[in-house]
Amino acid sequence: MSRALLTAGDLAGTFVFAVEGGLTAARAGLDVLGILVLAFATALGGGMVRDVLLGAVPPLALQDWRYATTAFGGGALVMLLSGPLGHVPVTPLLILDAAGLALFTVTGAGKALSLKATALAAMLLGAITGAGGGTIRDVLLARVPLVLRADVYAVAALSGAGALLLARRLGASAVLAASVGAAVCFGLRTLAVLFHWKLPGILPQP
Amino acid sequence: MSRALLTAGDLAGTFVFAVEGGLTAARAGLDVLGILVLAFATALGGGMVRDVLLGAVPPLALQDWRYATTAFGGGALVMLLSGPLGHVPVTPLLILDAAGLALFTVTGAGKALSLKATALAAMLLGAITGAGGGTIRDVLLARVPLVLRADVYAVAALSGAGALLLARRLGASAVLAASVGAAVCFGLRTLAVLFHWKLPGILPQP
Amino acid sequence: MSRALLTAGDLAGTFVFAVEGGLTAARAGLDVLGILVLAFATALGGGMVRDVLLGAVPPLALQDWRYATTAFGGGALVMLLSGPLGHVPVTPLLILDAAGLALFTVTGAGKALSLKATALAAMLLGAITGAGGGTIRDVLLARVPLVLRADVYAVAALSGAGALLLARRLGASAVLAASVGAAVCFGLRTLAVLFHWKLPGILPQP
């Protein structure tokens, strides 16, 4: 995956997750600084986990000023807009989260491939990178993370990373493969959100 | 610690923690995908933390297909069995957790030694590896982890790792030392579970 | 940052966070082993995160016996003192936390600089190191961490790291720059605690 494409995907994912993390923080009643911190952790957590697991340290998110600026900028945008916007409904938040999931899944898998990871490692790293930021956000808010309780979340990430790998294997360019992977992940997760796909539990709840 | 022994211990621990994580997820009312994700995180979290702390990245759990397959297999087994089994009592879960704790404590300490860590680092890394998977499981479920609230948990891990180190110092083979360490850890923790060993708190609870 | 200064700051931060983590554990009703484990995690978590993000693995906290000894010693001190001390009020805990935040922010930024990180990375790593231990403590207790809900927490860490960097740029010695950074961080956070600085939320709470 070319460096420029990776950076573009990373920064887009950073912005999307920063806005989403900031809005979630606002809904949870955090003050303005808490909003900035949660925007930062949600936006940069996934990429930092990816870089640590790949041994690419210090993580890009800490070295390249564009990452922190984008993350804090997304958080600041939330503070500017949420006053006029008033109450934030949950569905747009879930769609934003799906976009961040798709972008980071693709950059996670792509960076793993460019560092010579195996196909399996690239697929799992894609899913971990994608789900990482949102999981850190929910853990910091002392909530069970989306990746455990949401319909078709980890499966969307694994499918997106798998589609990227398949496209690359079939000879697609890095840009095309990344686009296919992101579309599969975002599409699956968004459909699950919009149509409230529900999977059965195993045990009857008390 | 030989590579084959390490892999065997790792895969056994992965399976045990996957089943235990899956059962805990089922008890918590997660759906079938949530069960698979929690089985994966519980089973592979400890080893990934160990590999990151040792600089052995990407972690084995992401590179070797047997790890992910074992983890998802353990989760799938839970889904097949838990219908007929009905309600899952808590004591078998705690015994399974003790087995995972013992297996990962031993592989954590053994891998640290084989990478030339000091004896202290090997002991602490053993305990962190052993307790890591279950701690990630509980954090994801927004619960205070067993390592903080259970009787004789971290002490069992430290004792098991310490027994392994002592056995190696006394000239025992890697297999024997690992077996002694696992037996000490599993024995201590199981006795604590079965006999409800309770340690005093410090402050009177309000 | 000289090795000796880094070690001194690290061990002081370890002790302060160990006492604070142990007291918090006692307040939360954990038993004597839970107190030791939480003291260990709070005291050494921030430094381990720093070392992992910098690729300095295995982390110093696992290799050098003085770290584990200091952490367990701080936890043991809590057990000896808390009986006679009785109920622990919250303000001294917050001041201790501010001291740990300041010490680890300075060692985090200093170690990052000595490993040739950029100024931005050093500032962010300082804040992450400082806030890391307390965040791990709160996550393990299934609470929303201080860094999200406290007044002027992350800002104090970023300001302290920024002050250290500025002082170094202006030609100050490593000792002087670290002292200035720690004073700025500790001062800001302590003033926020004592005067209950409160920042506005964004959304009206339901």
XYZ file of C-alpha atoms in Angstrom, chain A residues 46 49-51 53-54 101 104-113 117-133 135 147 153-165, chain B residues 14 36-37 39-41 43-45 48 58-73:
75
model
C -6.650 2.053 16.467
C -2.413 -0.420 18.375
C -1.689 -1.375 14.751
C 1.753 0.227 14.791
C 1.566 -4.816 16.920
C 3.638 -4.330 13.749
C -14.177 1.116 11.015
C -8.930 1.888 9.575
C -9.588 -1.742 8.638
C -8.236 -0.986 5.183
C -5.212 0.980 6.385
C -4.465 -1.672 9.021
C -4.509 -4.507 6.497
C -2.624 -2.438 3.920
C 0.153 -1.386 6.300
C 0.511 -4.972 7.534
C 0.930 -6.185 3.935
C 2.948 -9.704 7.266
C 1.188 -12.906 6.228
C -2.305 -12.690 4.707
C -3.877 -13.982 7.935
C -1.985 -11.430 10.013
C -3.046 -8.663 7.616
C -6.699 -9.673 7.890
C -6.676 -9.903 11.693
C -4.614 -6.701 12.015
C -7.065 -4.917 9.746
C -9.960 -5.917 11.976
C -8.062 -5.047 15.175
C -7.037 -1.642 13.776
C -10.589 -0.914 12.650
C -12.246 -1.974 15.868
C -9.442 -0.645 18.109
C -10.368 3.031 18.298
C -13.125 -0.242 21.615
C -17.423 -4.937 18.800
C -19.286 -5.553 13.630
C -16.180 -7.735 13.737
C -17.568 -9.690 10.769
C -17.810 -6.486 8.715
C -14.180 -5.669 9.543
C -12.924 -9.177 8.755
C -14.928 -9.206 5.498
C -13.542 -5.836 4.445
C -9.971 -6.895 5.143
C -10.613 -10.212 3.364
C -12.025 -8.414 0.317
C -8.921 -6.189 0.153
C -6.663 -9.239 0.290
C -5.748 -20.576 23.761
C -16.702 -15.478 18.933
C -15.097 -12.066 19.460
C -13.446 -15.998 22.796
C -10.801 -14.536 20.447
C -9.888 -11.635 22.739
C -7.737 -16.522 24.211
C -5.206 -14.443 22.308
C -4.996 -11.278 24.413
C -0.294 -10.738 22.290
C 3.798 -9.151 14.902
C 2.586 -11.441 17.697
C 2.610 -15.164 16.982
C -1.164 -15.193 17.540
C -1.613 -13.072 14.415
C 0.936 -14.852 12.237
C 0.295 -18.536 12.868
C -3.087 -19.689 11.567
C -3.410 -22.310 14.306
C -3.975 -19.651 16.974
C -6.940 -17.913 15.379
C -8.410 -21.252 14.316
C -8.138 -22.632 17.852
C -9.669 -19.499 19.361
C -12.624 -19.379 16.968
C -12.999 -23.169 17.314
